[in-house]
PDB file of C-alpha atoms in Angstrom:
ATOM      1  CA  UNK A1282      -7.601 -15.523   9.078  1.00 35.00           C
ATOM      2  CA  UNK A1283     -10.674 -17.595   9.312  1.00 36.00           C
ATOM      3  CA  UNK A1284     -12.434 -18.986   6.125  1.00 43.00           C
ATOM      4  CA  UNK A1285     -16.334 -18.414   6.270  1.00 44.00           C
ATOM      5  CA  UNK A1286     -16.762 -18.607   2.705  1.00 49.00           C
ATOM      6  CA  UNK A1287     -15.984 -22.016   0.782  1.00 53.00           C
ATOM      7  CA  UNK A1288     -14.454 -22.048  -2.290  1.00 56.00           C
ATOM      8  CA  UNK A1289     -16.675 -22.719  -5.010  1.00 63.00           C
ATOM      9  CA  UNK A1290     -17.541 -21.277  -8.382  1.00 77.00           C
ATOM     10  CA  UNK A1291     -16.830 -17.409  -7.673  1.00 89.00           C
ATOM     11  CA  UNK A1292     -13.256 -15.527  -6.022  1.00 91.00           C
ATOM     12  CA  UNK A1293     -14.453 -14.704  -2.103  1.00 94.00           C
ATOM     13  CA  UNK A1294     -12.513 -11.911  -0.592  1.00 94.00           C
ATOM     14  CA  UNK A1295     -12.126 -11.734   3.227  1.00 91.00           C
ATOM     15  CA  UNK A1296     -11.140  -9.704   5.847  1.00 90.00           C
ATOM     16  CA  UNK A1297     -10.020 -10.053   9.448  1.00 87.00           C
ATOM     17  CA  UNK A1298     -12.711  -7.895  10.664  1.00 87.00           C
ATOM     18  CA  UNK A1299     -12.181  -4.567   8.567  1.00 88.00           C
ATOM     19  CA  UNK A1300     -13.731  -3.042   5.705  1.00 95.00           C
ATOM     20  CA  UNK A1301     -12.388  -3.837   1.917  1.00 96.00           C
ATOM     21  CA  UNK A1302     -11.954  -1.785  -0.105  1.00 97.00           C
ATOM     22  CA  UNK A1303     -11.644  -1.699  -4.112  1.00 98.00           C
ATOM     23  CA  UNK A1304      -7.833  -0.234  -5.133  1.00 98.00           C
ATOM     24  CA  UNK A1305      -6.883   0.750  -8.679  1.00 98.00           C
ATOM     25  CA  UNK A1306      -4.333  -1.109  -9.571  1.00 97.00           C
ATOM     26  CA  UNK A1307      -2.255   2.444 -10.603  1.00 97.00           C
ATOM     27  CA  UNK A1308      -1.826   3.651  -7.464  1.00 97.00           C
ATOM     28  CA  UNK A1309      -1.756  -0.002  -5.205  1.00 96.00           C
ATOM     29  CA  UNK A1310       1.238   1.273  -4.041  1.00 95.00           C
ATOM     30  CA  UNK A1311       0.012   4.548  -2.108  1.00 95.00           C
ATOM     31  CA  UNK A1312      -2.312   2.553  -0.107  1.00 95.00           C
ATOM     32  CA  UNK A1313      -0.573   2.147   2.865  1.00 93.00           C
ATOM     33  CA  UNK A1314      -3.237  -0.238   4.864  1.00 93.00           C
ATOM     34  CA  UNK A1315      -2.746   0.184   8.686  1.00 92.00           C
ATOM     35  CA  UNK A1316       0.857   1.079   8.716  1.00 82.00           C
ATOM     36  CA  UNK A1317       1.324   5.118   8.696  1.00 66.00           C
ATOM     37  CA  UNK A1318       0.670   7.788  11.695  1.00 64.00           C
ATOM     38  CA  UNK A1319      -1.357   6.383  14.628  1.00 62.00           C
ATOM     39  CA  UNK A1320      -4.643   7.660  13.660  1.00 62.00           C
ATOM     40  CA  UNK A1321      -4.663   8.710   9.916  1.00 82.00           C
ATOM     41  CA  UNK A1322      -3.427   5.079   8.430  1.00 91.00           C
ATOM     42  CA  UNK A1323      -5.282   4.305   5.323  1.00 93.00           C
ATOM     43  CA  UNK A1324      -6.991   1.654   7.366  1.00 93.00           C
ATOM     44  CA  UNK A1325      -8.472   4.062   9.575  1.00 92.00           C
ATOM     45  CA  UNK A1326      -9.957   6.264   7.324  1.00 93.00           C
ATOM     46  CA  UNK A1327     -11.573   3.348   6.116  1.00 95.00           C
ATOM     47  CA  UNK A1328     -12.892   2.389   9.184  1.00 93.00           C
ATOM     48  CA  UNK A1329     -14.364   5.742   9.433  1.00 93.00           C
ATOM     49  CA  UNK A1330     -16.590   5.480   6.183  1.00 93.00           C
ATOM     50  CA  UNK A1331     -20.432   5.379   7.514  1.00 90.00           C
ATOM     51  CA  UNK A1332     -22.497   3.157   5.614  1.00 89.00           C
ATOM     52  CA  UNK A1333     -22.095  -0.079   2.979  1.00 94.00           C
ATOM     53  CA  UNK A1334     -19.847   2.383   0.744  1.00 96.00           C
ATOM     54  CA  UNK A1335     -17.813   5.099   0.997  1.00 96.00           C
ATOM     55  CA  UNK A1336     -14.975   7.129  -1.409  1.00 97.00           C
ATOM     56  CA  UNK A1337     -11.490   7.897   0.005  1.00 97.00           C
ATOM     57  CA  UNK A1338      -8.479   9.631  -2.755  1.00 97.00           C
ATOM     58  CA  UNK A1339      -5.934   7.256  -3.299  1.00 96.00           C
ATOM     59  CA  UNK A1340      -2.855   8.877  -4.789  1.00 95.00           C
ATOM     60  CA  UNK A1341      -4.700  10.596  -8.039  1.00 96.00           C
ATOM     61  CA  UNK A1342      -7.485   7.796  -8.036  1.00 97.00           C
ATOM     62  CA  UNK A1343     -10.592   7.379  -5.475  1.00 98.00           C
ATOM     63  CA  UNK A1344     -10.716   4.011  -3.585  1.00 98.00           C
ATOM     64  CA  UNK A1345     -14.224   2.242  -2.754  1.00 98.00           C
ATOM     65  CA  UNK A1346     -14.959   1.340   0.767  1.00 97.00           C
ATOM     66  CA  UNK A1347     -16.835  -1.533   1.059  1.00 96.00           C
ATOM     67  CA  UNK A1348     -17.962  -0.799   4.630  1.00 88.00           C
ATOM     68  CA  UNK A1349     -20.958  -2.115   7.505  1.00 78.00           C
ATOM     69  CA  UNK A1350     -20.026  -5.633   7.564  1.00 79.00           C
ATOM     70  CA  UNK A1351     -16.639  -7.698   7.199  1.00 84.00           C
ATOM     71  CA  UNK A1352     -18.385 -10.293   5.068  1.00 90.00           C
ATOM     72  CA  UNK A1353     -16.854 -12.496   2.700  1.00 93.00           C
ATOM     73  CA  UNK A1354     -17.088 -10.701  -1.158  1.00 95.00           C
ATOM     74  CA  UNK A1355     -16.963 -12.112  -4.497  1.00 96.00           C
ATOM     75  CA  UNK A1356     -17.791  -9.708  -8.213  1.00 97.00           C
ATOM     76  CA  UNK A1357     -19.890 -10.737 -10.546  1.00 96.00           C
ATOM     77  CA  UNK A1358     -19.593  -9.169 -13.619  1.00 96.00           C
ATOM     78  CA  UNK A1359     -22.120 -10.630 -15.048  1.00 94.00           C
ATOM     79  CA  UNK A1360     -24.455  -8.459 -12.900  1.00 96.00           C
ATOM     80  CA  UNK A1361     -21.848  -5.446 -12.166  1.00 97.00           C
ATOM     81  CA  UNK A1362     -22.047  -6.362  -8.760  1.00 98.00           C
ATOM     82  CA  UNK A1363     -20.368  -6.570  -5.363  1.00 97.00           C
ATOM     83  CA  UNK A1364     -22.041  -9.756  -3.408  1.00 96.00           C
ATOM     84  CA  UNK A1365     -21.442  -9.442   0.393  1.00 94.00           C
ATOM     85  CA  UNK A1366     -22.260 -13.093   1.908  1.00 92.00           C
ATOM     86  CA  UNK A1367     -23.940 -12.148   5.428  1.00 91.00           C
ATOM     87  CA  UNK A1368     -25.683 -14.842   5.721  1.00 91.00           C
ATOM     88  CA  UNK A1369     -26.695 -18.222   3.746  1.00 91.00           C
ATOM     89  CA  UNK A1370     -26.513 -21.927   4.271  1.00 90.00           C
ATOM     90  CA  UNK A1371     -24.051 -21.795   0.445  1.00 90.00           C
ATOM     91  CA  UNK A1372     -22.521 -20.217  -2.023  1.00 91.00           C
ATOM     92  CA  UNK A1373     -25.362 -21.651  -4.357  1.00 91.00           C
ATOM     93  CA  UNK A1374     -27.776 -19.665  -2.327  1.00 90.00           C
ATOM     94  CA  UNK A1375     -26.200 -16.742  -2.154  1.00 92.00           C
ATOM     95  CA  UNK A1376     -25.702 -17.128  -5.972  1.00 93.00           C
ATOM     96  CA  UNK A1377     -29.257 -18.108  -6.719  1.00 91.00           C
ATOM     97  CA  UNK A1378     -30.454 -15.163  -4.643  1.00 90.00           C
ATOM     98  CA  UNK A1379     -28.259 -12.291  -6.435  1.00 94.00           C
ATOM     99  CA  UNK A1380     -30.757 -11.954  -9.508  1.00 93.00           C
ATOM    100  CA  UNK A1381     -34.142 -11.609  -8.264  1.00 90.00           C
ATOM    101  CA  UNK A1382     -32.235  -9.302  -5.416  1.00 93.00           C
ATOM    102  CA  UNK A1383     -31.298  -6.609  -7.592  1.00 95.00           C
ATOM    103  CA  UNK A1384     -34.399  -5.929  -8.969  1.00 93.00           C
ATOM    104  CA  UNK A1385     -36.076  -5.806  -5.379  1.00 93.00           C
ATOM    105  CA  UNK A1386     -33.450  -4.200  -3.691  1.00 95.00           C
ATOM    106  CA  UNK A1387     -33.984  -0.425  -2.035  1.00 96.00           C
ATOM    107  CA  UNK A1388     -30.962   0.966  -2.817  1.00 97.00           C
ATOM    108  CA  UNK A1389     -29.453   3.850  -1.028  1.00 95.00           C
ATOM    109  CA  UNK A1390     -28.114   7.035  -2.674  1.00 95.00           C
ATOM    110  CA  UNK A1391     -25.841   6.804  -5.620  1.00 95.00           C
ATOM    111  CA  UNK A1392     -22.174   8.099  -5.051  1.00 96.00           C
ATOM    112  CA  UNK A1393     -20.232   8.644  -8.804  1.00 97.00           C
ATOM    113  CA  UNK A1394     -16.502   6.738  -8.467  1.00 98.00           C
ATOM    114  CA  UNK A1395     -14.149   7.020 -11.665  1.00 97.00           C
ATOM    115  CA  UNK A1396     -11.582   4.765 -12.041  1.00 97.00           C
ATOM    116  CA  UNK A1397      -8.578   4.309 -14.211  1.00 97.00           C
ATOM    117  CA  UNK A1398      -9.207   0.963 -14.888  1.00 97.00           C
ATOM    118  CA  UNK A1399      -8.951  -2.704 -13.240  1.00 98.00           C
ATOM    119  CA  UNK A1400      -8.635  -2.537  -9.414  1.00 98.00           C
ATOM    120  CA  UNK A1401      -7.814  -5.092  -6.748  1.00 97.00           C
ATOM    121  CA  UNK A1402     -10.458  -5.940  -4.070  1.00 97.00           C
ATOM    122  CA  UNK A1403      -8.871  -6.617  -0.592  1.00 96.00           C
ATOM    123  CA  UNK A1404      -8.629  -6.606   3.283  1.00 95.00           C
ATOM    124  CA  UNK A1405      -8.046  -2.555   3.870  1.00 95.00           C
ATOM    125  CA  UNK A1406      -5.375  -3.093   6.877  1.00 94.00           C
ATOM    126  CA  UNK A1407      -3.175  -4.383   4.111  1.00 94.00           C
ATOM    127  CA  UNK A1408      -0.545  -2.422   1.957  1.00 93.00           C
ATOM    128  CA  UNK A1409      -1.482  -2.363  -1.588  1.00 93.00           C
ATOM    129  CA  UNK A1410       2.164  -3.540  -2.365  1.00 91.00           C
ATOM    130  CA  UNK A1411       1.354  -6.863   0.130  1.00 92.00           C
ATOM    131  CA  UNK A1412      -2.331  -7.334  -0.465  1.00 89.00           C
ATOM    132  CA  UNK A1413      -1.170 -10.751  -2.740  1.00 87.00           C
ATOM    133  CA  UNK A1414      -0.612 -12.234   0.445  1.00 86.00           C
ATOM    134  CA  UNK A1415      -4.006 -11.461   2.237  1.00 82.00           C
ATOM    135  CA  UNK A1416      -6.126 -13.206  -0.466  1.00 88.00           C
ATOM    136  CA  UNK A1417      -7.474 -10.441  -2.986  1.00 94.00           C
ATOM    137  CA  UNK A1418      -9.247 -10.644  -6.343  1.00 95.00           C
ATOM    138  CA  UNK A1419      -8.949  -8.593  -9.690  1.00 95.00           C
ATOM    139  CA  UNK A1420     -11.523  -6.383 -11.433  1.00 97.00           C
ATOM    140  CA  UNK A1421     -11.523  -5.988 -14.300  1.00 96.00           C
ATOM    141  CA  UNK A1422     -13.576  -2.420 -14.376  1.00 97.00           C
ATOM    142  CA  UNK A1423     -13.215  -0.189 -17.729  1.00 96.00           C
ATOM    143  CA  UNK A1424     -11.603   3.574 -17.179  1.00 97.00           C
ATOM    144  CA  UNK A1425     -14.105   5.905 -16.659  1.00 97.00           C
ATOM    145  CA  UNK A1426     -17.348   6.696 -14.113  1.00 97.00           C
ATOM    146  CA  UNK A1427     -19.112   4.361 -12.309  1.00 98.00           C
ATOM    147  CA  UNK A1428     -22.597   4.868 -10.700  1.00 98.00           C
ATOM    148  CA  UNK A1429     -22.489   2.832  -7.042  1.00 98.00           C
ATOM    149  CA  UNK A1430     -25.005   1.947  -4.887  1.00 97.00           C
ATOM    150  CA  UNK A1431     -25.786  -0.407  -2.072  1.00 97.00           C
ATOM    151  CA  UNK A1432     -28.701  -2.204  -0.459  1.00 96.00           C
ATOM    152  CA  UNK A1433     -28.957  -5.083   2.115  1.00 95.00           C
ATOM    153  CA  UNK A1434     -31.660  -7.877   0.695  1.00 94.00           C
ATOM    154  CA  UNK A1435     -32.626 -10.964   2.086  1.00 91.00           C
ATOM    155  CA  UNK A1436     -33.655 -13.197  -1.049  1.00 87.00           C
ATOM    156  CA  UNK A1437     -34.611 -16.220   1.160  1.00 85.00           C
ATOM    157  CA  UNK A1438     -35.370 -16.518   5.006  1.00 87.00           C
ATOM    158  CA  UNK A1439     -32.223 -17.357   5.851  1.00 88.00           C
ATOM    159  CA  UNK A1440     -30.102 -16.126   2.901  1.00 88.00           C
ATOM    160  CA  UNK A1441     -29.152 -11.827   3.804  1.00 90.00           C
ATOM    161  CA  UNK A1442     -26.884 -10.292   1.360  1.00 93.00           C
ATOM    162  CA  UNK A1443     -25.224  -7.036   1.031  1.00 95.00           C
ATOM    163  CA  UNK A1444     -24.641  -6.042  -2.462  1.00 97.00           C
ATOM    164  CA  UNK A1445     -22.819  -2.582  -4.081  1.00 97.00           C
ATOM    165  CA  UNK A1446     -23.753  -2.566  -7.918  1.00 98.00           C
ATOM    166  CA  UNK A1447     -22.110  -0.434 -10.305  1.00 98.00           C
ATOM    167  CA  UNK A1448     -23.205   1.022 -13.434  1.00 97.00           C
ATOM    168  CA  UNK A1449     -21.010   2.450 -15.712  1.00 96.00           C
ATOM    169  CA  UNK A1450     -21.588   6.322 -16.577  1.00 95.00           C
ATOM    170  CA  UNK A1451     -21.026   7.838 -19.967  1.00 88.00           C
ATOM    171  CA  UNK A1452     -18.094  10.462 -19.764  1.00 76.00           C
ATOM    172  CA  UNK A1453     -18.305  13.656 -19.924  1.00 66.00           C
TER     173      UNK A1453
END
């Protein structure tokens, strides 16, 4: 797989052209990536998501879709945030860009994910079970409900981002 994003101070998550998507870690194992039937692999239904996000059941969990474009992904938690490097000269500027972008950003509509806990953010054509060896990172997410939305920025003139925030929900 090629490397687009250096490494530097944050965990970049890549795929080889495919969405990622977010995987508790309590049901990694149903993910089946793009092994399965010919057109109903868990790969494919990722593929199919429409838009930056999108929610697909995982075994008795929900999986987020981190759709649009295969760009390199880190988490901040500082900032509850997916960072999608599209474009920038560095990581610094993507970095430098992130907070002034979420308070600008025109997010689109909200979608409500609960999670049991930490997930693991990886390429979606692999198996949960062999995403270690596709290069993956953990997050560390509470249990419970998570507002997520999404918005493409472009902090600089050459610096586009895609980011996917989440806000934690009170239960219910």
């Amino acid at each position: 797989m090629v490397r687009y994003a250096e490494p530097g101070r944050v965990e970049w998550v890549e795929s080889g052209g495919g969405p990622l998507v977010a995987v508790p870690e309590t049901v990694l194992p149903f993910w089946t990536g793009a092994d399965g039937e010919e057109t109903d692999s868990d790969y494919d239904r990722a593929c199919e998501v429409d838009g930056h996000v999108g929610l697909l059941p995982v075994g008795d969990s929900t999986a987020l879709v981190l759709g649009d474009e295969p760009a390199a992904t880190a988490y901040l938690p500082d900032h509850g945030t997916f960072v999608r490097w599209c474009a920038a000269d560095s990581e610094d500027e993507v970095l430098a860009g992130v907070p002034d972008a979420l308070g600008t950003a025109e997010w689109e509509p909200e979608v409500s994910w609960r999670v049991p806990g930490p997930v693991l953010l990886f390429d979606a054509a692999w198996p949960g079970t062999a995403s270690d060896r596709a290069g993956r990172a953990r997050v560390g997410l509470r249990s419970g409900r998570y507002a997520v939305r999404a918005a493409t920025v472009r902090p600089g003139p050459e610096t586009w981002l895609s980011l996917v925030h989440l806000r934690r929900l009170a239960d219910r």
